[in-house]
């Protein structure tokens, strides 16, 4: 393990501090970067995530992808957690905390909006960052691609009805531009680039050339992650300083939800006797969130400065540190699982 990966948590922590500090010192610069977006997808962040994903896409072997259907348990686990458990536990936690436990600290209108934002996070399981977490846990890249693809396909049909049901609205409009653009930027384009790169490398030096090139790119993948953290925290620096109590209140149920969903997935993976390289991404897809989609819907339904939009932003802020802690846990408990499949 290289220097970057060994001390990844330290680098991310420094990135958080740098992001907040720079965001306070040069808010105009971050506002200008934040404005470079299409359909609520920030293009600068998209490029950085693309840099993170690209090395894993090079490792995808379509010949192996065809064999994923012979091991459906990992896909089943992903689908059940993402669509039959996670949205409803998130809604239940939101109601518990903001209608009861935190009721003395927030007004009823704000409480309803915070709950709505949490629900939108719960109905939007991750797409892009899963490839990063999978790579850090040495997940099977072929299986991860199929898990993400199935998840995205279900999201097209299930996001709107589940979100509308839990939010109690009847006219929820899915921001299709955000959904489709994110899928193209985070899955299709890096996948095509990865496949073409893999073919070119194999024609020059076989699998050894592929492995050597991926190893060369890994530090850049980590640099992309840290740069993303700096930008995300820089974008919200003023909010973090201005509303620390509200952010802490929202973060508490989000943290419980995240670790709870992961625990359900991890226990389920052990019960299903999944190999570690399939269990890891299966658990992490539901644990992480598709924050661009959640933020876009929150803004369209409740407004840019609403409590719902703030709740989705808090989800973005807590995600990277929390996911890194889960990646570390997964790597330390590799021996809990049956031997990995090739």
mmCIF file of C-alpha atoms in Angstrom, residues 43-281:
data_model
loop_
_atom_site.group_PDB
_atom_site.id
_atom_site.type_symbol
_atom_site.label_atom_id
_atom_site.label_comp_id
_atom_site.label_asym_id
_atom_site.label_seq_id
_atom_site.Cartn_x
_atom_site.Cartn_y
_atom_site.Cartn_z
ATOM 1 C CA UNK A 43 -18.605 19.758 -14.020
ATOM 2 C CA UNK A 44 -15.400 20.315 -12.033
ATOM 3 C CA UNK A 45 -16.436 17.771 -9.415
ATOM 4 C CA UNK A 46 -17.528 15.468 -12.244
ATOM 5 C CA UNK A 47 -14.035 15.602 -13.758
ATOM 6 C CA UNK A 48 -12.444 14.812 -10.388
ATOM 7 C CA UNK A 49 -14.789 11.877 -9.823
ATOM 8 C CA UNK A 50 -14.033 10.718 -13.370
ATOM 9 C CA UNK A 51 -10.321 10.715 -12.470
ATOM 10 C CA UNK A 52 -11.123 8.562 -9.427
ATOM 11 C CA UNK A 53 -13.237 6.097 -11.383
ATOM 12 C CA UNK A 54 -11.085 5.703 -14.494
ATOM 13 C CA UNK A 55 -8.449 3.342 -12.990
ATOM 14 C CA UNK A 56 -11.113 0.898 -11.865
ATOM 15 C CA UNK A 57 -12.850 0.985 -15.242
ATOM 16 C CA UNK A 58 -9.598 -0.120 -16.897
ATOM 17 C CA UNK A 59 -9.730 -3.282 -14.772
ATOM 18 C CA UNK A 60 -13.185 -4.301 -16.025
ATOM 19 C CA UNK A 61 -13.118 -7.405 -18.196
ATOM 20 C CA UNK A 62 -16.324 -7.841 -20.192
ATOM 21 C CA UNK A 63 -15.668 -11.540 -20.565
ATOM 22 C CA UNK A 64 -15.942 -11.799 -16.772
ATOM 23 C CA UNK A 65 -18.988 -9.501 -16.652
ATOM 24 C CA UNK A 66 -20.950 -12.166 -18.539
ATOM 25 C CA UNK A 67 -20.375 -14.575 -15.642
ATOM 26 C CA UNK A 68 -21.861 -12.285 -12.968
ATOM 27 C CA UNK A 69 -25.323 -13.802 -13.455
ATOM 28 C CA UNK A 70 -24.029 -17.078 -12.064
ATOM 29 C CA UNK A 71 -23.546 -15.370 -8.668
ATOM 30 C CA UNK A 72 -26.794 -13.436 -8.131
ATOM 31 C CA UNK A 73 -26.685 -13.213 -4.319
ATOM 32 C CA UNK A 74 -24.643 -9.998 -4.309
ATOM 33 C CA UNK A 75 -27.091 -8.331 -6.693
ATOM 34 C CA UNK A 76 -30.034 -9.496 -4.588
ATOM 35 C CA UNK A 77 -28.459 -8.042 -1.461
ATOM 36 C CA UNK A 78 -27.859 -4.696 -3.188
ATOM 37 C CA UNK A 79 -31.441 -4.456 -4.484
ATOM 38 C CA UNK A 80 -33.098 -5.435 -1.189
ATOM 39 C CA UNK A 81 -31.083 -2.964 0.893
ATOM 40 C CA UNK A 82 -31.317 -0.074 -1.572
ATOM 41 C CA UNK A 83 -34.999 -0.263 -2.370
ATOM 42 C CA UNK A 84 -36.808 -2.280 0.320
ATOM 43 C CA UNK A 85 -34.953 -1.147 3.450
ATOM 44 C CA UNK A 86 -32.929 2.060 3.143
ATOM 45 C CA UNK A 87 -35.634 4.589 2.090
ATOM 46 C CA UNK A 88 -37.956 3.519 4.886
ATOM 47 C CA UNK A 89 -35.379 3.416 7.675
ATOM 48 C CA UNK A 90 -34.217 6.901 6.647
ATOM 49 C CA UNK A 91 -37.787 8.227 6.809
ATOM 50 C CA UNK A 92 -38.329 6.560 10.196
ATOM 51 C CA UNK A 93 -35.135 8.043 11.637
ATOM 52 C CA UNK A 94 -36.013 11.484 10.305
ATOM 53 C CA UNK A 95 -39.404 11.401 11.996
ATOM 54 C CA UNK A 96 -37.984 9.994 15.248
ATOM 55 C CA UNK A 97 -35.321 12.672 15.588
ATOM 56 C CA UNK A 98 -37.002 15.788 14.230
ATOM 57 C CA UNK A 99 -40.572 15.135 15.361
ATOM 58 C CA UNK A 100 -39.637 13.866 18.811
ATOM 59 C CA UNK A 101 -36.008 13.878 20.021
ATOM 60 C CA UNK A 102 -34.979 17.199 18.439
ATOM 61 C CA UNK A 103 -38.423 18.831 18.535
ATOM 62 C CA UNK A 104 -37.403 21.374 21.236
ATOM 63 C CA UNK A 105 -34.522 22.638 19.066
ATOM 64 C CA UNK A 106 -36.187 23.176 15.666
ATOM 65 C CA UNK A 107 -39.453 24.703 14.501
ATOM 66 C CA UNK A 108 -42.043 22.351 12.927
ATOM 67 C CA UNK A 109 -41.642 23.768 9.402
ATOM 68 C CA UNK A 110 -37.860 23.327 9.432
ATOM 69 C CA UNK A 111 -38.244 19.859 10.947
ATOM 70 C CA UNK A 112 -40.498 18.775 8.069
ATOM 71 C CA UNK A 113 -37.994 20.083 5.530
ATOM 72 C CA UNK A 114 -35.053 18.334 7.209
ATOM 73 C CA UNK A 115 -37.003 15.075 7.147
ATOM 74 C CA UNK A 116 -37.792 15.588 3.460
ATOM 75 C CA UNK A 117 -34.114 16.115 2.639
ATOM 76 C CA UNK A 118 -33.154 12.970 4.535
ATOM 77 C CA UNK A 119 -35.806 10.991 2.672
ATOM 78 C CA UNK A 120 -34.448 12.187 -0.677
ATOM 79 C CA UNK A 121 -30.984 10.983 0.342
ATOM 80 C CA UNK A 122 -32.446 7.630 1.377
ATOM 81 C CA UNK A 123 -34.120 7.110 -1.988
ATOM 82 C CA UNK A 124 -30.952 7.943 -3.936
ATOM 83 C CA UNK A 125 -28.339 5.195 -3.496
ATOM 84 C CA UNK A 126 -24.895 5.894 -4.885
ATOM 85 C CA UNK A 127 -23.654 5.603 -8.457
ATOM 86 C CA UNK A 128 -20.256 7.216 -8.978
ATOM 87 C CA UNK A 129 -18.367 7.006 -5.702
ATOM 88 C CA UNK A 130 -19.090 3.295 -5.327
ATOM 89 C CA UNK A 131 -16.359 2.628 -7.867
ATOM 90 C CA UNK A 132 -13.919 4.515 -5.635
ATOM 91 C CA UNK A 133 -14.940 2.658 -2.461
ATOM 92 C CA UNK A 134 -14.886 -0.653 -4.319
ATOM 93 C CA UNK A 135 -11.371 0.017 -5.554
ATOM 94 C CA UNK A 136 -10.171 0.906 -2.032
ATOM 95 C CA UNK A 137 -11.596 -2.378 -0.698
ATOM 96 C CA UNK A 138 -10.256 -4.432 -3.642
ATOM 97 C CA UNK A 139 -13.782 -5.190 -4.797
ATOM 98 C CA UNK A 140 -14.465 -7.151 -7.977
ATOM 99 C CA UNK A 141 -14.628 -4.402 -10.665
ATOM 100 C CA UNK A 142 -16.762 -6.519 -12.997
ATOM 101 C CA UNK A 143 -19.342 -7.293 -10.340
ATOM 102 C CA UNK A 144 -19.324 -3.692 -9.102
ATOM 103 C CA UNK A 145 -20.153 -2.457 -12.602
ATOM 104 C CA UNK A 146 -23.144 -4.792 -12.821
ATOM 105 C CA UNK A 147 -24.324 -3.833 -9.320
ATOM 106 C CA UNK A 148 -24.178 -0.139 -10.173
ATOM 107 C CA UNK A 149 -25.868 -0.660 -13.548
ATOM 108 C CA UNK A 150 -28.754 -2.651 -12.042
ATOM 109 C CA UNK A 151 -29.102 -0.061 -9.293
ATOM 110 C CA UNK A 152 -29.279 2.788 -11.818
ATOM 111 C CA UNK A 153 -31.847 0.936 -13.921
ATOM 112 C CA UNK A 154 -34.092 0.406 -10.901
ATOM 113 C CA UNK A 155 -33.621 4.050 -9.886
ATOM 114 C CA UNK A 156 -35.142 5.211 -13.169
ATOM 115 C CA UNK A 157 -38.406 3.473 -12.283
ATOM 116 C CA UNK A 158 -38.430 3.394 -8.459
ATOM 117 C CA UNK A 159 -37.046 6.774 -7.349
ATOM 118 C CA UNK A 160 -40.121 8.892 -8.110
ATOM 119 C CA UNK A 161 -42.854 6.624 -6.684
ATOM 120 C CA UNK A 162 -40.962 5.794 -3.477
ATOM 121 C CA UNK A 163 -39.930 9.418 -2.892
ATOM 122 C CA UNK A 164 -43.448 10.666 -3.630
ATOM 123 C CA UNK A 165 -44.967 8.105 -1.251
ATOM 124 C CA UNK A 166 -42.622 8.944 1.619
ATOM 125 C CA UNK A 167 -42.828 12.706 1.048
ATOM 126 C CA UNK A 168 -46.602 12.636 0.707
ATOM 127 C CA UNK A 169 -46.621 14.459 -2.621
ATOM 128 C CA UNK A 170 -48.340 13.468 -5.824
ATOM 129 C CA UNK A 171 -46.568 15.600 -8.417
ATOM 130 C CA UNK A 172 -42.906 14.868 -7.791
ATOM 131 C CA UNK A 173 -40.934 15.518 -10.960
ATOM 132 C CA UNK A 174 -37.735 13.540 -11.429
ATOM 133 C CA UNK A 175 -34.914 15.746 -12.757
ATOM 134 C CA UNK A 176 -34.171 13.467 -15.677
ATOM 135 C CA UNK A 177 -31.368 15.688 -16.929
ATOM 136 C CA UNK A 178 -29.503 15.256 -13.641
ATOM 137 C CA UNK A 179 -30.101 11.513 -13.562
ATOM 138 C CA UNK A 180 -29.119 10.891 -17.175
ATOM 139 C CA UNK A 181 -26.179 13.303 -17.245
ATOM 140 C CA UNK A 182 -24.748 11.793 -14.050
ATOM 141 C CA UNK A 183 -25.062 8.301 -15.481
ATOM 142 C CA UNK A 184 -23.284 9.326 -18.681
ATOM 143 C CA UNK A 185 -20.521 11.229 -16.875
ATOM 144 C CA UNK A 186 -19.952 8.764 -14.045
ATOM 145 C CA UNK A 187 -20.563 5.407 -15.716
ATOM 146 C CA UNK A 188 -20.760 5.474 -19.509
ATOM 147 C CA UNK A 189 -17.861 7.776 -20.433
ATOM 148 C CA UNK A 190 -15.291 6.408 -17.953
ATOM 149 C CA UNK A 191 -16.372 2.863 -18.840
ATOM 150 C CA UNK A 192 -15.834 3.456 -22.562
ATOM 151 C CA UNK A 193 -12.490 5.130 -21.878
ATOM 152 C CA UNK A 194 -11.476 2.276 -19.583
ATOM 153 C CA UNK A 195 -12.402 -0.421 -22.072
ATOM 154 C CA UNK A 196 -10.530 1.287 -24.912
ATOM 155 C CA UNK A 197 -7.493 1.839 -22.687
ATOM 156 C CA UNK A 198 -7.524 -1.790 -21.559
ATOM 157 C CA UNK A 199 -7.683 -3.060 -25.114
ATOM 158 C CA UNK A 200 -4.814 -0.815 -26.169
ATOM 159 C CA UNK A 201 -2.639 -1.826 -23.195
ATOM 160 C CA UNK A 202 -3.329 -5.538 -23.683
ATOM 161 C CA UNK A 203 -2.364 -5.259 -27.333
ATOM 162 C CA UNK A 204 0.970 -3.750 -26.261
ATOM 163 C CA UNK A 205 1.948 -5.765 -23.209
ATOM 164 C CA UNK A 206 -0.869 -8.033 -22.004
ATOM 165 C CA UNK A 207 -2.237 -8.038 -18.444
ATOM 166 C CA UNK A 208 1.124 -6.948 -17.069
ATOM 167 C CA UNK A 209 0.825 -3.660 -18.951
ATOM 168 C CA UNK A 210 -2.724 -3.170 -17.617
ATOM 169 C CA UNK A 211 -1.609 -3.772 -14.017
ATOM 170 C CA UNK A 212 1.368 -1.453 -14.348
ATOM 171 C CA UNK A 213 -0.751 1.368 -15.781
ATOM 172 C CA UNK A 214 -3.414 1.017 -13.081
ATOM 173 C CA UNK A 215 -0.718 1.131 -10.412
ATOM 174 C CA UNK A 216 0.644 4.292 -11.992
ATOM 175 C CA UNK A 217 -2.784 5.957 -11.909
ATOM 176 C CA UNK A 218 -3.752 5.057 -8.332
ATOM 177 C CA UNK A 219 -2.073 8.064 -6.677
ATOM 178 C CA UNK A 220 -3.960 10.351 -9.043
ATOM 179 C CA UNK A 221 -7.199 8.667 -8.031
ATOM 180 C CA UNK A 222 -6.480 9.581 -4.404
ATOM 181 C CA UNK A 223 -5.540 13.128 -5.414
ATOM 182 C CA UNK A 224 -8.916 13.370 -7.175
ATOM 183 C CA UNK A 225 -10.682 12.240 -4.000
ATOM 184 C CA UNK A 226 -8.903 14.817 -1.829
ATOM 185 C CA UNK A 227 -9.521 17.606 -4.366
ATOM 186 C CA UNK A 228 -13.226 16.654 -4.395
ATOM 187 C CA UNK A 229 -13.322 16.901 -0.603
ATOM 188 C CA UNK A 230 -11.695 20.353 -0.705
ATOM 189 C CA UNK A 231 -14.287 21.579 -3.200
ATOM 190 C CA UNK A 232 -17.321 20.099 -1.425
ATOM 191 C CA UNK A 233 -16.366 21.577 1.929
ATOM 192 C CA UNK A 234 -15.275 24.841 0.298
ATOM 193 C CA UNK A 235 -18.688 25.197 -1.363
ATOM 194 C CA UNK A 236 -20.413 24.927 2.044
ATOM 195 C CA UNK A 237 -17.823 26.620 4.285
ATOM 196 C CA UNK A 238 -20.018 29.588 5.165
ATOM 197 C CA UNK A 239 -22.984 27.329 5.938
ATOM 198 C CA UNK A 240 -20.839 25.120 8.170
ATOM 199 C CA UNK A 241 -19.677 28.123 10.185
ATOM 200 C CA UNK A 242 -23.069 29.886 10.229
ATOM 201 C CA UNK A 243 -25.223 26.890 11.249
ATOM 202 C CA UNK A 244 -23.029 24.394 13.117
ATOM 203 C CA UNK A 245 -25.813 23.276 15.489
ATOM 204 C CA UNK A 246 -28.303 22.570 12.703
ATOM 205 C CA UNK A 247 -25.679 20.683 10.733
ATOM 206 C CA UNK A 248 -24.818 18.601 13.806
ATOM 207 C CA UNK A 249 -28.501 17.805 14.436
ATOM 208 C CA UNK A 250 -28.997 16.668 10.837
ATOM 209 C CA UNK A 251 -25.744 14.703 10.839
ATOM 210 C CA UNK A 252 -26.692 12.561 13.858
ATOM 211 C CA UNK A 253 -29.566 10.582 12.243
ATOM 212 C CA UNK A 254 -27.652 10.479 8.948
ATOM 213 C CA UNK A 255 -24.687 8.855 10.705
ATOM 214 C CA UNK A 256 -26.948 6.338 12.450
ATOM 215 C CA UNK A 257 -28.613 5.532 9.139
ATOM 216 C CA UNK A 258 -25.316 5.121 7.316
ATOM 217 C CA UNK A 259 -23.697 2.819 9.841
ATOM 218 C CA UNK A 260 -26.971 0.957 10.394
ATOM 219 C CA UNK A 261 -27.533 0.240 6.703
ATOM 220 C CA UNK A 262 -23.946 -0.867 6.370
ATOM 221 C CA UNK A 263 -24.339 -3.236 9.336
ATOM 222 C CA UNK A 264 -27.462 -4.784 7.784
ATOM 223 C CA UNK A 265 -25.652 -5.270 4.491
ATOM 224 C CA UNK A 266 -22.503 -6.666 6.067
ATOM 225 C CA UNK A 267 -24.382 -9.147 8.236
ATOM 226 C CA UNK A 268 -26.471 -10.126 5.208
ATOM 227 C CA UNK A 269 -23.329 -10.643 3.139
ATOM 228 C CA UNK A 270 -21.858 -12.957 5.749
ATOM 229 C CA UNK A 271 -25.126 -14.875 6.034
ATOM 230 C CA UNK A 272 -25.179 -15.305 2.238
ATOM 231 C CA UNK A 273 -21.506 -16.410 2.362
ATOM 232 C CA UNK A 274 -20.505 -13.839 -0.247
ATOM 233 C CA UNK A 275 -16.812 -13.521 -1.047
ATOM 234 C CA UNK A 276 -15.269 -10.327 0.270
ATOM 235 C CA UNK A 277 -14.699 -8.738 -3.137
ATOM 236 C CA UNK A 278 -18.449 -8.956 -3.854
ATOM 237 C CA UNK A 279 -19.698 -8.267 -0.318
ATOM 238 C CA UNK A 280 -17.781 -4.982 -0.017
ATOM 239 C CA UNK A 281 -19.311 -3.088 -2.972
#
